[in-house]
Structure formats: C-alpha cells, structure tokens
Short mmCIF file of C-alpha atoms in Angstrom, two decimals:
data_model
loop_
_atom_site.label_atom_id
_atom_site.label_comp_id
_atom_site.label_asym_id
_atom_site.label_seq_id
_atom_site.Cartn_x
_atom_site.Cartn_y
_atom_site.Cartn_z
CA MET A 1 0.15 0.02 0.16
CA GLN A 2 2.87 2.39 0.99
CA LEU A 3 4.73 1.56 -2.14
CA THR A 4 1.15 2.37 -4.46
CA GLU A 5 1.03 5.85 -2.51
CA SER A 6 4.80 6.35 -3.48
CA LEU A 7 4.50 5.51 -6.91
CA ALA A 8 1.20 7.63 -7.20
CA ALA A 9 3.14 10.81 -5.73
CA ILE A 10 6.00 10.54 -8.12
CA THR A 11 3.51 10.00 -10.82
CA ARG A 12 1.54 13.52 -9.87
CA ASN A 13 4.98 15.35 -9.41
CA ILE A 14 6.03 14.02 -13.24
CA THR A 15 2.51 15.36 -14.42
CA LEU A 16 2.92 18.52 -12.80
CA GLN A 17 6.21 19.05 -14.23
CA ALA A 18 5.33 17.92 -17.73
CA PRO A 19 5.01 20.62 -20.48
CA GLU A 20 1.22 22.23 -20.95
CA THR A 21 -0.46 21.16 -24.13
CA GLN A 22 -1.51 23.53 -26.60
CA GLY A 23 -5.00 23.09 -25.25
CA GLU A 24 -4.13 24.10 -21.68
CA ILE A 25 -2.26 26.87 -22.98
CA VAL A 26 -5.55 28.26 -24.95
CA GLU A 27 -7.71 27.67 -21.79
CA PHE A 28 -4.91 29.67 -19.92
CA VAL A 29 -5.46 32.78 -22.75
CA LEU A 30 -8.90 32.27 -22.67
CA ASP A 31 -9.16 32.74 -19.08
CA ASP A 32 -7.24 35.84 -19.27
CA THR A 33 -9.62 38.27 -21.07
CA LEU A 34 -7.15 41.00 -21.22
CA LEU A 35 -4.64 38.98 -22.79
CA THR A 36 -6.82 37.42 -25.00
CA LEU A 37 -8.05 41.09 -26.32
CA SER A 38 -4.16 41.87 -27.08
CA PHE A 39 -4.26 38.95 -29.66
CA VAL A 40 -7.60 39.60 -31.31
CA ALA A 41 -6.98 43.41 -31.56
CA ASN A 42 -3.87 42.69 -33.47
CA ILE A 43 -5.27 40.18 -35.54
CA ALA A 44 -8.70 42.33 -36.40
CA LEU A 45 -6.17 45.31 -37.03
CA ALA A 46 -3.91 43.37 -39.32
CA GLY A 47 -6.86 42.01 -41.41
CA LEU A 48 -8.32 45.47 -41.82
CA THR A 49 -5.07 47.12 -42.77
CA ILE A 50 -4.74 44.51 -45.35
CA LEU A 51 -8.16 45.22 -46.99
CA PHE A 52 -7.50 49.01 -46.78
CA ILE A 53 -3.96 48.65 -48.71
CA VAL A 54 -5.64 46.33 -51.35
CA ALA A 55 -8.64 49.04 -51.60
CA MET A 56 -6.38 51.68 -52.21
CA ALA A 57 -3.75 50.57 -54.50
CA ARG A 58 -5.92 49.13 -57.20
CA GLY A 59 -4.93 52.16 -59.34
CA VAL A 60 -1.30 51.95 -58.94
CA THR A 61 0.34 51.80 -62.12
CA ASP A 62 4.34 52.65 -61.19
CA PRO A 63 6.40 49.72 -60.91
CA ARG A 64 8.31 51.42 -57.81
CA THR A 65 5.31 52.67 -56.03
CA LYS A 66 3.72 48.79 -56.37
CA LEU A 67 6.75 47.21 -55.06
CA ILE A 68 6.46 49.65 -51.78
CA VAL A 69 2.78 49.09 -51.28
CA VAL A 70 3.29 45.31 -51.43
CA ALA A 71 6.31 44.96 -49.11
CA THR A 72 4.02 47.40 -46.61
CA MET A 73 0.99 44.82 -47.23
CA LEU A 74 3.32 42.12 -46.19
CA ILE A 75 3.86 43.51 -42.76
CA SER A 76 0.34 42.67 -41.90
CA VAL A 77 0.35 39.39 -43.72
CA VAL A 78 3.22 38.43 -41.61
CA SER A 79 1.36 39.87 -38.22
CA ILE A 80 -2.02 38.13 -38.84
CA SER A 81 -0.48 34.95 -39.17
CA SER A 82 1.71 35.47 -36.18
CA TYR A 83 -1.21 36.83 -34.00
CA THR A 84 -3.12 33.95 -34.66
CA GLY A 85 -0.30 31.63 -33.73
CA LEU A 86 -0.29 33.07 -30.56
CA MET A 87 -4.07 32.78 -30.17
CA SER A 88 -4.14 29.09 -31.08
CA GLY A 89 -1.28 28.63 -28.31
CA LEU A 90 1.15 27.37 -31.08
CA THR A 91 3.91 29.71 -30.18
CA LEU A 92 3.27 30.09 -26.46
CA SER A 93 4.90 28.16 -23.82
CA PHE A 94 5.25 28.22 -20.40
CA ILE A 95 9.24 28.44 -19.42
CA GLU A 96 10.68 28.07 -15.67
CA MET A 97 12.69 31.20 -14.70
CA PRO A 98 16.19 30.71 -13.70
CA THR A 99 17.91 31.52 -10.16
CA GLY A 100 18.49 35.52 -9.94
CA HIS A 101 15.74 36.20 -11.68
CA PRO A 102 12.83 37.85 -9.60
CA LEU A 103 10.32 34.69 -10.42
CA ALA A 104 13.18 32.05 -9.92
CA GLY A 105 11.51 28.68 -9.97
CA GLU A 106 7.89 29.75 -11.45
CA GLU A 107 6.48 29.03 -14.91
CA VAL A 108 6.04 31.71 -16.90
CA LEU A 109 4.21 32.20 -20.08
CA THR A 110 6.35 33.47 -23.03
CA MET A 111 5.04 34.69 -25.96
CA TRP A 112 8.05 33.68 -28.21
CA GLY A 113 5.96 33.69 -31.32
CA ARG A 114 6.17 37.78 -31.11
CA TYR A 115 9.49 37.34 -31.97
CA LEU A 116 8.72 35.45 -34.95
CA THR A 117 6.33 38.60 -35.98
CA TRP A 118 9.25 40.58 -35.46
CA THR A 119 11.57 38.83 -37.07
CA PHE A 120 9.55 38.33 -40.77
CA SER A 121 7.82 41.73 -40.43
CA THR A 122 10.44 44.40 -39.50
CA PRO A 123 12.57 43.71 -42.65
CA PHE A 124 9.77 44.69 -44.47
CA ILE A 125 9.42 48.05 -42.68
CA LEU A 126 13.21 48.64 -43.02
CA ILE A 127 12.97 47.75 -46.98
CA VAL A 128 10.05 50.13 -47.34
CA LEU A 129 11.74 52.89 -45.20
CA GLY A 130 14.79 52.68 -47.16
CA MET A 131 12.98 52.60 -50.68
CA ILE A 132 11.17 56.03 -49.35
CA ALA A 133 14.57 57.80 -48.31
CA GLY A 134 15.80 56.84 -51.61
CA SER A 135 18.72 54.55 -49.84
CA ASN A 136 20.88 52.09 -51.98
CA LEU A 137 20.48 48.23 -51.67
CA THR A 138 23.67 47.96 -49.60
CA LYS A 139 22.27 50.01 -46.47
CA ILE A 140 18.91 48.47 -46.75
CA LEU A 141 20.40 45.10 -46.71
CA THR A 142 22.48 45.62 -43.74
CA THR A 143 19.59 46.95 -41.67
CA VAL A 144 17.37 44.06 -42.47
CA SER A 145 20.15 41.74 -41.46
CA MET A 146 20.72 43.84 -38.35
CA THR A 147 16.86 43.44 -37.46
CA ILE A 148 17.12 39.84 -38.16
CA ALA A 149 20.02 39.66 -35.68
CA MET A 150 18.23 41.93 -33.42
CA CYS A 151 14.99 39.77 -33.05
CA VAL A 152 16.92 36.17 -32.74
CA THR A 153 19.06 37.16 -30.09
CA GLY A 154 15.82 38.69 -28.51
CA LEU A 155 14.33 35.26 -28.99
CA ALA A 156 17.47 33.81 -27.23
CA ALA A 157 17.21 36.41 -24.33
CA ALA A 158 13.49 35.26 -23.84
CA LEU A 159 14.18 31.48 -24.14
CA THR A 160 17.46 31.17 -22.12
CA THR A 161 16.71 29.63 -18.81
CA SER A 162 20.04 28.12 -17.62
CA SER A 163 21.51 31.61 -16.59
CA TYR A 164 19.69 35.10 -15.94
CA LEU A 165 22.83 36.39 -16.71
CA MET A 166 23.00 35.02 -20.12
CA ARG A 167 19.54 36.41 -20.59
CA TRP A 168 20.35 39.64 -20.12
CA TRP A 169 23.80 39.42 -22.17
CA TRP A 170 21.13 38.48 -25.14
CA PHE A 171 19.36 41.49 -24.36
CA VAL A 172 22.27 43.80 -24.44
CA LEU A 173 23.53 42.17 -27.78
CA SER A 174 20.16 42.34 -29.28
CA SER A 175 20.16 46.20 -28.15
CA ALA A 176 23.72 46.46 -29.89
CA PHE A 177 22.08 45.57 -33.10
CA PHE A 178 19.10 47.85 -32.50
CA LEU A 179 21.20 50.92 -32.18
CA VAL A 180 22.85 50.33 -35.35
CA ILE A 181 19.50 50.36 -36.94
CA VAL A 182 18.47 53.48 -34.96
CA TYR A 183 21.60 55.04 -36.30
CA VAL A 184 21.00 54.42 -40.06
CA ILE A 185 17.58 55.49 -39.65
CA MET A 186 17.98 58.67 -37.72
CA VAL A 187 21.27 59.87 -39.45
CA ASP A 188 21.91 57.94 -43.08
CA TRP A 189 18.44 57.85 -44.31
CA THR A 190 17.15 61.12 -43.00
CA ARG A 191 20.18 62.84 -45.17
CA GLU A 192 18.84 60.57 -48.02
CA ALA A 193 15.27 61.73 -47.52
CA GLU A 194 16.21 65.01 -47.68
CA ARG A 195 18.22 64.66 -50.86
CA THR A 196 15.40 62.68 -52.38
CA GLY A 197 12.51 65.29 -51.10
CA THR A 198 10.70 62.59 -49.37
CA ASP A 199 12.00 64.11 -45.92
CA ASP A 200 8.27 65.41 -45.29
CA LEU A 201 7.04 61.62 -44.74
CA PHE A 202 9.96 60.12 -43.85
CA ASN A 203 10.37 62.18 -40.72
CA THR A 204 7.02 61.38 -39.31
CA LEU A 205 7.74 57.55 -40.04
CA LYS A 206 11.06 57.58 -38.62
CA ILE A 207 9.73 59.07 -35.30
CA LEU A 208 6.80 56.57 -35.28
CA THR A 209 9.22 53.88 -35.81
CA VAL A 210 12.29 54.74 -33.78
CA VAL A 211 9.98 56.19 -30.77
CA GLY A 212 8.01 52.87 -30.88
CA TRP A 213 10.97 50.48 -31.04
CA PHE A 214 12.42 51.94 -27.97
CA GLY A 215 9.52 50.64 -26.31
CA TYR A 216 10.14 47.16 -26.90
CA PRO A 217 13.16 46.56 -24.78
CA ILE A 218 11.64 48.95 -22.19
CA LEU A 219 8.98 46.58 -22.04
CA TRP A 220 11.12 43.52 -22.19
CA ALA A 221 12.79 44.60 -19.23
CA LEU A 222 10.07 45.87 -17.19
CA GLY A 223 8.03 42.76 -18.06
CA VAL A 224 7.97 38.96 -16.67
CA GLU A 225 11.00 38.33 -19.09
CA GLY A 226 12.98 41.08 -17.24
CA PHE A 227 12.31 42.35 -13.87
CA ALA A 228 9.02 40.98 -13.50
CA LEU A 229 7.42 44.53 -12.71
CA LEU A 230 4.50 43.85 -14.71
CA GLU A 231 1.82 40.91 -15.36
CA VAL A 232 1.60 39.24 -18.41
CA TRP A 233 -1.24 40.83 -19.81
CA MET A 234 0.33 44.28 -19.27
CA THR A 235 3.76 43.32 -21.21
CA SER A 236 1.33 41.72 -24.27
CA TRP A 237 -1.05 44.94 -24.43
CA GLY A 238 2.26 47.26 -24.50
CA TYR A 239 3.69 45.06 -27.06
CA SER A 240 0.31 44.76 -28.83
CA VAL A 241 -0.08 48.97 -28.60
CA LEU A 242 3.73 49.23 -29.80
CA ASP A 243 2.80 47.03 -33.06
CA ILE A 244 -0.32 48.79 -33.49
CA ILE A 245 1.78 52.10 -33.85
CA THR A 246 4.78 50.80 -35.70
CA LYS A 247 3.09 48.66 -38.44
CA TYR A 248 -0.85 49.41 -38.93
CA ILE A 249 -0.51 53.21 -38.29
CA VAL A 250 2.78 53.75 -40.31
CA THR A 251 1.45 51.36 -42.95
CA VAL A 252 -1.55 53.68 -43.30
CA LEU A 253 0.46 56.49 -43.52
CA ILE A 254 2.69 55.02 -46.39
CA VAL A 255 -0.20 53.84 -48.56
CA MET A 256 -2.17 57.21 -48.28
CA TYR A 257 1.33 58.93 -49.63
CA VAL A 258 2.49 56.51 -52.44
CA VAL A 259 -0.51 55.72 -53.81
CA LYS A 260 -0.90 59.22 -55.24
CA GLU A 261 2.49 58.36 -57.20
CA PRO A 262 4.17 61.48 -56.31
CA GLU A 263 7.64 62.10 -58.53
CA THR A 264 9.60 61.37 -55.43
CA ILE A 265 8.42 57.80 -55.25
CA THR A 266 7.68 56.52 -58.96
CA ALA A 267 10.27 55.11 -61.29
CA ASP A 268 9.93 54.40 -64.98
CA ALA A 269 8.56 51.37 -66.54
CA ASP A 270 11.97 49.75 -66.61
CA TYR A 271 12.42 49.72 -62.81
CA GLY A 272 13.30 46.36 -61.62
CA THR A 273 14.02 44.55 -64.71
CA THR A 274 17.01 43.56 -66.31
CA LEU A 275 19.61 45.84 -68.04
CA LYS A 276 18.86 46.57 -71.37
CA SER A 277 22.43 45.66 -72.16
CA VAL A 278 22.51 42.34 -70.58
CA GLY A 279 21.45 39.10 -73.07
CA THR A 280 20.78 41.75 -76.00
CA PRO A 281 22.40 40.27 -78.98
CA ALA A 282 25.00 42.98 -80.56
CA ASP A 283 23.95 44.54 -83.66
CA ASP A 284 26.01 43.56 -86.64
#
C-alpha cells in the first residue's frame, strides 16, 4: 500500500512538471480576457489594414510604387499569421525562470511567437523606409540583417533558462544591433530623404518607428522576462499597442502617400527589370 502511494506521488509530480499542451495553454489565454484581447485586436487590425491596402492600391501603375505597397502589405500579412499562432497556443510556452530572476523557479508564460512576428515583419518595414528615403541596396540589406539578428538574439534572451545573466547578455547583444538600425534611420536615411525630397513623410515615419521601437526593450526589461514588474497581460498589451503604432498606423500613412504616385516615389517602366544591355544580341 505504501509503495503504491509513493508511486502515485511520483506520478503526480511528473505530471505537474510536464510541459503544458496547446489546449491547456489556449484555456489559460482565454481565461485571461485582457491577454486574449491583446491578440484579437491585432488580428482584427492586421486584417483591416490588408483590406485597406488592397482597396487603396487598385489604381497604382508605377512599378516602384507597387513594390513599396506590396512590401508594406506583407507587414500585416506576417502579423495576422503570427498573432493567430499566439491565439491558438502554437507559439506560446511556459518556461521556468532561472536562479536570480525575480520569479526564479516559477513557470512563466513566454510569448515567443512575437519574436517570429518581428523577425519577419521588421525587414519589410525597413525595406519600405529605405526605399522611401531613396537609400541604396547595401544599406537596406544591412539594416535587414541587423533587424533579423536583433530579433533572433531577443528570442534567445526570452528562452534562455540556464542563467539569468545570460538572458541579460542576449538582451544587451540584441540592443546593440538595434542601435545600429537606429543610427542608419536617424542619420543616413534622414540625409538621403532630404536629398530625395521625401523628408516630409520620412520624418514622420522615423519618429513613429524609432520611438515605438525603443518601447520594446523597455517592456522586455520591465515585463516578466526581465525584472517582472509588469504582469503578463500588461506586457502583452504593451507590445500590441507598439505593434499597432509601428505597423498599422505607419502602414496607413505610407500607403496614403505613395498611391498618389508622387515624382519622388515613382520610377519608369523599366524599374526592377534586367538591364537592356544584358543578354541583348549586338547589332551586326
């Protein structure tokens, strides 16, 4: 009898330590109305933004303008997919915080799917900003590479459970990549936008983007992943509001500007095609 009770106790302990299923995670999310709404709001706004872009861009004919519009729409396409992943429990996990963390030993909900959103959506934001500023391909690719590195190291910071110090080291590394992006936007692309003549739009976009992006590391530090001063739903809503500003509001402003096809944005019919001299037989 005693042996049976001991085995039962061991079994209960193993069950408690087992990872939560997607179904259990979804139930946890649905039980927290504010957390649920932080996901639903972005799914709805991303969908509406896609419809807005499609409706506004129907008359666009210039190839460069089309490229900017498509890249802009892909920001919301990634967002609606990623937030659906969060809502379904697919990209949510409970991880145990390491020694030294304010919640050491406790299992905390980690919304690692948000890093997927940022990894795949922020490159499109930077591509659009770079094109509006009139930047070259080298600088655009540099910022895209830096933002991917920023998001991946941020994900590492969120998922590291072996050491509290390592979590913060990943955070510092991610922030370093972020500062490179900020420099390019605020210095290089600002100068280029002035030369191109798009500085009126670009200055608005850079303020919304850069100020909004500074909010992400602050929320990470204050949220459950850092000092745990904010509850999970507060952190989630903070990220959601920042996404609304830096993605959907910025998107609407960009589309409303470029669909008018101003000369500072447009290109000729050969934009993006192979150079005429390449592959063309020489005249005899």
